[in-house]
Tab-separated table of C-alpha atoms and ligand atoms in Angstrom:
chain	number	residue	atom	x	y	z
A	279	MET	CA	6.890	24.758	14.551
A	280	SER	CA	8.496	22.421	16.983
A	281	PRO	CA	7.914	18.661	16.804
A	282	ALA	CA	8.205	18.413	20.607
A	283	VAL	CA	6.292	15.508	22.098
A	284	ASN	CA	3.404	16.010	24.426
A	285	PRO	CA	2.422	12.557	25.621
A	286	ALA	CA	-0.758	13.853	27.259
A	287	VAL	CA	-3.873	14.978	25.429
A	288	ARG	CA	-3.162	16.269	21.912
A	289	ASP	CA	-5.454	18.144	19.565
A	290	ARG	CA	-3.230	17.833	16.495
A	291	LEU	CA	-2.647	14.607	14.619
A	292	ARG	CA	0.935	13.714	13.745
A	293	ILE	CA	1.661	11.431	10.781
A	294	ALA	CA	5.086	9.941	10.013
A	295	ILE	CA	6.037	9.473	6.370
A	296	GLN	CA	9.272	8.431	4.691
A	297	LYS	CA	11.567	11.445	4.221
A	298	SER	CA	12.991	10.275	0.911
A	299	GLY	CA	12.497	6.971	-0.823
A	300	ARG	CA	9.952	4.963	-2.736
A	301	LEU	CA	7.024	5.806	-0.466
A	302	SER	CA	7.610	9.563	0.020
A	303	GLU	CA	5.973	11.030	-3.065
A	304	PRO	CA	2.939	8.723	-3.223
A	305	ALA	CA	2.322	9.294	0.512
A	306	ARG	CA	2.414	13.080	0.104
A	307	ALA	CA	0.210	12.879	-2.996
A	308	LEU	CA	-2.396	10.792	-1.184
A	309	LEU	CA	-2.473	13.154	1.796
A	310	ALA	CA	-2.696	16.167	-0.519
A	311	SER	CA	-5.629	14.636	-2.375
A	312	ALA	CA	-7.285	14.143	1.031
A	313	GLY	CA	-7.161	17.945	1.338
A	314	LEU	CA	-4.043	18.410	3.483
A	315	SER	CA	-1.535	21.205	2.926
A	316	TRP	CA	1.607	22.058	4.890
A	317	ARG	CA	4.313	24.532	5.681
A	318	GLU	CA	7.714	22.756	5.746
A	319	SER	CA	10.252	23.477	8.497
A	320	ARG	CA	13.673	24.753	7.425
A	321	ASP	CA	15.376	21.466	8.370
A	322	LYS	CA	12.749	19.609	6.254
A	323	LEU	CA	11.959	17.178	9.071
A	324	PHE	CA	8.565	18.543	10.048
A	325	CYS	CA	5.585	19.846	8.065
A	326	TYR	CA	3.061	21.978	9.906
A	327	GLY	CA	-0.507	21.255	8.713
A	328	GLU	CA	-2.226	24.411	7.486
A	329	SER	CA	-5.583	23.249	6.124
A	330	LEU	CA	-6.187	20.843	9.034
A	331	PRO	CA	-4.420	20.275	12.390
A	332	VAL	CA	-2.521	17.346	10.888
A	333	ASP	CA	1.301	17.582	10.917
A	334	LEU	CA	3.874	15.399	9.153
A	335	LEU	CA	7.127	14.069	10.512
A	336	LEU	CA	9.638	13.102	7.808
A	337	VAL	CA	11.696	10.097	8.906
A	338	ARG	CA	13.328	6.846	7.771
A	339	ASP	CA	10.695	4.241	7.023
A	340	ASP	CA	12.209	1.770	9.527
A	341	ASP	CA	11.618	4.254	12.365
A	342	ILE	CA	7.883	4.605	11.746
A	343	PRO	CA	6.494	1.620	13.731
A	344	GLY	CA	8.658	2.548	16.749
A	345	LEU	CA	7.521	6.184	16.605
A	346	ILE	CA	3.894	5.003	16.762
A	347	ALA	CA	4.696	2.549	19.580
A	348	ASP	CA	6.335	5.360	21.578
A	349	GLY	CA	3.461	7.776	20.949
A	350	VAL	CA	5.723	10.250	19.154
A	351	CYS	CA	3.543	9.869	16.052
A	352	ASP	CA	-0.094	8.903	15.794
A	353	LEU	CA	-0.167	7.369	12.317
A	354	GLY	CA	2.407	6.391	9.702
A	355	PHE	CA	2.745	5.405	6.055
A	356	VAL	CA	5.038	2.386	5.850
A	357	GLY	CA	5.538	-0.850	3.910
A	358	ARG	CA	3.643	-3.845	5.311
A	359	ASN	CA	6.993	-5.682	5.192
A	360	VAL	CA	8.511	-3.225	7.700
A	361	LEU	CA	5.415	-3.118	9.915
A	362	LEU	CA	5.106	-6.913	10.171
A	363	GLU	CA	8.837	-7.373	10.717
A	364	GLN	CA	8.856	-4.998	13.667
A	365	ALA	CA	5.600	-6.445	15.048
A	366	GLY	CA	7.278	-9.874	14.879
A	367	GLU	CA	10.365	-8.527	16.629
A	368	ARG	CA	8.220	-7.089	19.448
A	369	ALA	CA	6.326	-10.361	19.804
A	370	GLU	CA	9.582	-12.377	19.957
A	371	THR	CA	10.972	-10.101	22.674
A	372	GLY	CA	7.755	-10.044	24.723
A	373	LYS	CA	6.875	-6.407	24.056
A	374	PRO	CA	3.176	-5.454	23.843
A	375	GLU	CA	1.423	-5.035	20.502
A	376	MET	CA	1.294	-1.258	19.916
A	377	PHE	CA	0.628	-0.765	16.183
A	378	ARG	CA	-1.303	-2.424	13.394
A	379	GLU	CA	-2.279	-1.971	9.756
A	380	TRP	CA	-5.273	0.353	9.393
A	381	ARG	CA	-5.540	0.488	5.593
A	382	ALA	CA	-3.775	-0.914	2.518
A	383	LEU	CA	-2.895	2.012	0.259
A	384	GLY	CA	-2.381	0.462	-3.173
A	385	PHE	CA	1.162	1.737	-3.885
A	386	GLY	CA	4.703	0.528	-3.060
A	387	GLY	CA	3.754	-3.015	-4.072
A	388	CYS	CA	6.429	-5.730	-3.751
A	389	ARG	CA	6.856	-9.315	-2.489
A	390	LEU	CA	9.073	-10.761	0.185
A	391	SER	CA	10.377	-13.821	-1.621
A	392	ILE	CA	12.764	-16.720	-1.297
A	393	ALA	CA	15.294	-16.542	-4.144
A	394	VAL	CA	17.666	-19.375	-5.045
A	395	PRO	CA	20.596	-19.679	-7.497
A	396	GLU	CA	19.356	-19.845	-11.090
A	397	GLY	CA	20.706	-23.394	-11.504
A	398	TRP	CA	18.509	-24.843	-8.723
A	399	GLN	CA	15.520	-27.012	-9.616
A	400	TRP	CA	12.975	-25.740	-7.085
A	401	GLN	CA	10.969	-28.541	-5.488
A	402	GLY	CA	9.436	-26.715	-2.548
A	403	PRO	CA	10.260	-25.324	0.917
A	404	ALA	CA	11.594	-28.684	2.196
A	405	GLN	CA	14.601	-28.075	-0.054
A	406	LEU	CA	15.675	-25.267	2.305
A	407	ALA	CA	16.288	-27.628	5.243
A	408	GLY	CA	19.784	-27.122	6.668
A	409	ARG	CA	20.528	-24.250	4.240
A	410	ARG	CA	21.755	-20.741	5.133
A	411	ILE	CA	19.231	-18.048	4.188
A	412	ALA	CA	20.360	-14.399	4.153
A	413	THR	CA	17.724	-11.768	4.913
A	414	THR	CA	16.933	-8.420	6.512
A	415	TYR	CA	13.547	-9.876	7.544
A	416	PRO	CA	14.485	-12.580	10.110
A	417	ASN	CA	11.193	-12.481	12.011
A	418	GLN	CA	8.994	-13.039	8.997
A	419	LEU	CA	11.358	-15.662	7.607
A	420	ARG	CA	11.457	-17.486	10.967
A	421	ALA	CA	7.653	-17.509	11.213
A	422	TRP	CA	7.335	-18.794	7.650
A	423	LEU	CA	9.960	-21.534	8.136
A	424	ARG	CA	8.143	-22.619	11.298
A	425	ALA	CA	4.842	-22.834	9.447
A	426	GLN	CA	6.565	-24.945	6.750
A	427	HIS	CA	8.177	-27.192	9.427
A	428	VAL	CA	11.581	-26.478	7.907
A	429	GLN	CA	14.765	-25.936	9.921
A	430	ALA	CA	17.300	-23.622	8.298
A	431	ASP	CA	19.950	-21.125	9.398
A	432	ILE	CA	18.940	-17.478	9.160
A	433	VAL	CA	21.828	-15.120	8.347
A	434	VAL	CA	20.760	-11.585	9.280
A	435	LEU	CA	22.197	-8.855	7.028
A	436	ASN	CA	21.449	-5.125	6.987
A	437	GLY	CA	21.680	-4.674	3.243
A	438	SER	CA	23.047	-6.052	-0.045
A	439	VAL	CA	21.354	-9.355	0.666
A	440	GLU	CA	21.340	-10.320	-3.004
A	441	ILE	CA	25.122	-10.704	-3.196
A	442	ALA	CA	25.332	-12.972	-0.108
A	443	PRO	CA	25.246	-16.240	-2.124
A	444	ARG	CA	28.036	-15.038	-4.434
A	445	LEU	CA	30.127	-14.034	-1.391
A	446	GLY	CA	29.560	-17.451	0.166
A	447	GLN	CA	27.705	-15.971	3.169
A	448	ALA	CA	24.502	-17.880	2.409
A	449	ASP	CA	23.012	-20.466	0.026
A	450	VAL	CA	19.785	-18.634	-0.731
A	451	ILE	CA	18.157	-15.336	0.214
A	452	CYS	CA	14.817	-13.959	1.380
A	453	ASP	CA	14.372	-10.394	0.126
A	454	LEU	CA	12.006	-7.847	-1.410
A	455	VAL	CA	11.316	-8.296	-5.107
A	456	SER	CA	9.344	-6.155	-7.502
A	457	SER	CA	10.549	-6.645	-11.088
A	458	GLY	CA	13.124	-9.344	-10.281
A	459	ALA	CA	15.843	-7.469	-12.247
A	460	THR	CA	18.185	-7.163	-9.222
A	461	LEU	CA	17.897	-10.902	-8.557
A	462	ALA	CA	18.582	-11.776	-12.200
A	463	ALA	CA	21.663	-9.528	-12.160
A	464	ASN	CA	22.932	-11.683	-9.270
A	465	GLN	CA	22.073	-15.023	-10.937
A	466	LEU	CA	19.177	-15.642	-8.540
A	467	LYS	CA	15.513	-16.424	-9.222
A	468	PRO	CA	12.476	-15.954	-6.965
A	469	VAL	CA	10.758	-19.276	-6.228
A	470	CYS	CA	8.329	-18.651	-3.404
A	471	ASP	CA	6.611	-15.558	-1.970
A	472	ILE	CA	6.287	-15.347	1.790
A	473	LEU	CA	4.513	-11.957	1.880
A	474	GLN	CA	2.613	-9.704	-0.541
A	475	SER	CA	3.500	-6.191	0.558
A	476	GLU	CA	2.376	-2.649	-0.232
A	477	ALA	CA	2.351	0.667	1.591
A	478	VAL	CA	-0.120	0.743	4.472
A	479	LEU	CA	-1.473	3.304	6.879
A	480	ALA	CA	-0.312	2.143	10.307
A	481	GLY	CA	-1.915	3.288	13.530
A	482	PRO	CA	-2.096	2.363	17.183
A	483	VAL	CA	-3.940	-0.724	18.434
A	484	GLN	CA	-5.795	1.373	21.027
A	485	PRO	CA	-8.190	4.077	19.781
A	486	PHE	CA	-7.367	7.738	20.446
A	487	GLY	CA	-9.080	9.187	23.498
A	488	ASP	CA	-9.046	12.849	22.471
A	489	ALA	CA	-9.563	15.185	19.490
A	490	ARG	CA	-7.221	13.009	17.428
A	491	ALA	CA	-9.966	10.360	17.131
A	492	GLU	CA	-12.173	12.702	15.121
A	493	LEU	CA	-9.261	13.943	13.016
A	494	ALA	CA	-8.166	10.380	12.232
A	495	ALA	CA	-11.744	9.415	11.289
A	496	LEU	CA	-11.996	12.459	8.995
A	497	LEU	CA	-8.692	11.620	7.337
A	498	LEU	CA	-9.686	7.974	6.869
A	499	ARG	CA	-13.026	8.944	5.303
A	500	ARG	CA	-11.273	11.247	2.851
A	501	MET	CA	-8.522	8.734	2.057
A	502	ASP	CA	-11.120	6.007	1.500
A	503	GLY	CA	-12.890	8.368	-0.901
A	504	VAL	CA	-9.673	8.856	-2.856
A	505	LEU	CA	-8.627	5.177	-2.784
A	506	ARG	CA	-12.057	3.873	-3.774
A	507	ILE	CA	-12.100	5.845	-7.018
A	508	ARG	CA	-8.392	5.715	-7.811
A	509	ASP	CA	-8.934	3.619	-10.976
A	510	SER	CA	-12.589	4.524	-11.433
A	511	LYS	CA	-14.176	6.453	-14.266
A	512	LEU	CA	-17.637	7.841	-14.865
A	513	LEU	CA	-19.061	6.248	-18.000
A	514	MET	CA	-21.886	8.025	-19.879
A	515	PHE	CA	-23.685	6.617	-22.901
A	516	GLN	CA	-27.027	6.101	-24.618
A	517	ALA	CA	-28.563	2.804	-25.659
A	518	PRO	CA	-31.900	1.481	-26.973
A	519	ARG	CA	-34.023	-0.039	-24.177
A	520	ASP	CA	-33.700	-3.573	-25.568
A	521	ALA	CA	-29.864	-3.364	-25.620
A	522	ILE	CA	-29.439	-2.266	-21.977
A	523	ASP	CA	-29.206	-5.795	-20.510
A	524	GLU	CA	-26.475	-6.840	-22.919
A	525	VAL	CA	-24.539	-3.598	-22.399
A	526	MET	CA	-24.706	-3.882	-18.586
A	527	GLN	CA	-23.426	-7.471	-18.766
A	528	LEU	CA	-20.236	-6.013	-20.201
A	529	LEU	CA	-19.904	-3.791	-17.112
A	530	PRO	CA	-19.642	-6.189	-14.146
A	531	ASP	CA	-17.414	-3.654	-12.327
A	532	ALA	CA	-19.981	-0.840	-12.605
A	533	GLU	CA	-22.176	0.630	-9.873
A	534	PRO	CA	-25.949	0.488	-10.527
A	535	PRO	CA	-26.475	3.119	-13.269
A	536	THR	CA	-28.522	6.320	-13.210
A	537	VAL	CA	-30.991	5.954	-16.099
A	538	CYS	CA	-32.864	8.815	-17.828
A	539	ALA	CA	-35.460	8.686	-20.595
A	540	LEU	CA	-34.734	10.798	-23.687
A	541	ASP	CA	-37.541	12.932	-25.131
A	542	GLY	CA	-39.064	11.520	-28.307
A	543	SER	CA	-36.727	8.524	-28.441
A	544	ASP	CA	-36.800	4.900	-27.435
A	545	ALA	CA	-33.178	5.183	-26.267
A	546	LEU	CA	-32.160	5.749	-22.639
A	547	ALA	CA	-29.235	7.808	-21.292
A	548	LEU	CA	-27.146	6.083	-18.632
A	549	GLN	CA	-24.335	7.073	-16.343
A	550	THR	CA	-22.419	4.740	-14.078
A	551	LEU	CA	-19.230	4.632	-12.031
A	552	CYS	CA	-16.921	1.869	-13.343
A	553	HIS	CA	-14.144	0.565	-11.120
A	554	GLY	CA	-12.041	-1.317	-13.704
A	555	ALA	CA	-9.911	0.051	-16.534
A	556	MET	CA	-11.988	1.549	-19.341
A	557	THR	CA	-9.904	0.510	-22.331
A	558	TRP	CA	-10.618	1.164	-26.011
A	559	GLN	CA	-11.358	-2.550	-26.371
A	560	ARG	CA	-14.104	-2.325	-23.753
A	561	LEU	CA	-15.627	0.760	-25.376
A	562	GLU	CA	-15.679	-1.006	-28.755
A	563	ASP	CA	-17.379	-4.046	-27.176
A	564	LEU	CA	-19.980	-1.745	-25.582
A	565	LYS	CA	-20.613	-0.086	-28.920
A	566	ARG	CA	-21.108	-3.452	-30.623
A	567	ALA	CA	-23.676	-4.300	-27.911
A	568	GLY	CA	-25.680	-1.156	-28.823
A	569	ALA	CA	-24.218	1.680	-26.696
A	570	ARG	CA	-23.797	5.060	-28.439
A	571	GLY	CA	-22.181	8.387	-27.566
A	572	LEU	CA	-19.828	6.743	-25.051
A	573	MET	CA	-17.987	9.191	-22.823
A	574	VAL	CA	-15.388	8.352	-20.145
A	575	LEU	CA	-14.913	11.043	-17.491
A	576	PRO	CA	-12.310	11.244	-14.724
A	577	VAL	CA	-13.597	11.270	-11.138
A	578	GLU	CA	-11.694	13.460	-8.728
A	579	ARG	CA	-13.428	12.908	-5.396
A	580	MET	CA	-16.220	10.861	-3.917
A	581	LEU	CA	-18.066	11.203	-0.639
A	582	ALA	CA	-20.310	8.212	-0.015
B	424	ATP	P1	14.994	4.698	4.264
B	424	ATP	O1	16.117	5.628	3.967
B	424	ATP	O2	13.716	5.451	4.572
B	424	ATP	O3	15.308	3.641	5.292
B	424	ATP	P2	14.829	2.434	2.394
B	424	ATP	O4	16.026	2.353	1.522
B	424	ATP	O5	14.688	1.476	3.536
B	424	ATP	O6	14.685	3.970	2.880
B	424	ATP	P3	13.061	2.234	0.074
B	424	ATP	O7	14.029	1.500	-0.803
B	424	ATP	O8	12.614	3.600	-0.332
B	424	ATP	O9	13.496	2.285	1.599
B	424	ATP	O10	11.787	1.271	0.234
B	424	ATP	C1	10.701	1.636	1.028
B	424	ATP	C2	9.624	0.582	0.876
B	424	ATP	O11	9.211	0.494	-0.486
B	424	ATP	C3	10.006	-0.843	1.207
B	424	ATP	O12	10.016	-1.099	2.608
B	424	ATP	C4	8.913	-1.626	0.513
B	424	ATP	O13	7.731	-1.646	1.298
B	424	ATP	C5	8.619	-0.781	-0.744
B	424	ATP	N1	9.158	-1.358	-1.989
B	424	ATP	C6	8.482	-1.446	-3.152
B	424	ATP	N2	9.225	-2.037	-4.100
B	424	ATP	C7	10.400	-2.325	-3.565
B	424	ATP	C8	11.601	-2.934	-4.060
B	424	ATP	N3	11.722	-3.364	-5.294
B	424	ATP	N4	12.655	-3.032	-3.207
B	424	ATP	C9	12.569	-2.555	-1.968
B	424	ATP	N5	11.451	-1.998	-1.450
B	424	ATP	C10	10.385	-1.879	-2.220
B	425	ZN	ZN1	14.524	1.786	5.414
């Protein structure tokens, strides 16, 4: 159970995930629903894959892009904000592009935003000219300022960015926001998003040249199956033939239905996979349009 690196041909896939933090549990849950199971090492830094030759390395999220670049890990679950920041850093320092986003994963959502003191009347990015902006994301901020043709001073901090204006270190900040509560507690307000972020599966730019290629493809197929139906439900109902058109118009997010005739009745039985939320309101609308016996069933897995 050693995580020792073998830079040559490998027949096991190694995935880096955050050891503890916002992305840890959802990453493990997604991998488990893709059929992976593990035996955890005593130091809790390495999980040996039991159901498939896919091992996990538990690390700090900031280390994940570098581990992929160095070939220590093959894939990683990391915030797009971290991945793009480190890609920007490599580009600025002339290092080759070694990792990229393979899939958006639909959890860990947040925005990288410019936040200004609550008293400011925000008129647009030009207002930042000549100001000091505190951030832990200098590369993304620099690229954004360039695209806006705005010159400002970037103050790089490693943490507690939101108190920089109160401490007089900066005029405004550029930081991650989800609910905005932390900003409000520091008398700041978000005025402009420079990145929409979420957790992503990161992988190398170059394809794998050994057994890892097939393992990665298998994992992606399974993860796609899970992600595609994450909010989906199987809807079953009956409806008279002449009501079907109206009922289906209320289901623009549904796959083409399976339709069966019912013995001795003019009604048809339908089943369809719906990708949007199936609320009570929607069911009541469907009933008013003629649907009967509506049933909403959870979908666990899908293999296209
Ligand atoms: P580590 O110890 O691994 O370095 P961390 O403190 O850097 O942990 P977390 O706070 O767990 O990391 O955040 C991990 C990721 O979660 C972020 O990089 C970002 O992609 C995402 N995220 C979602 N919402 C937020 C938020 N409100 N603030 C910060 N990050 C968020
Ligand atoms: Zn971190």
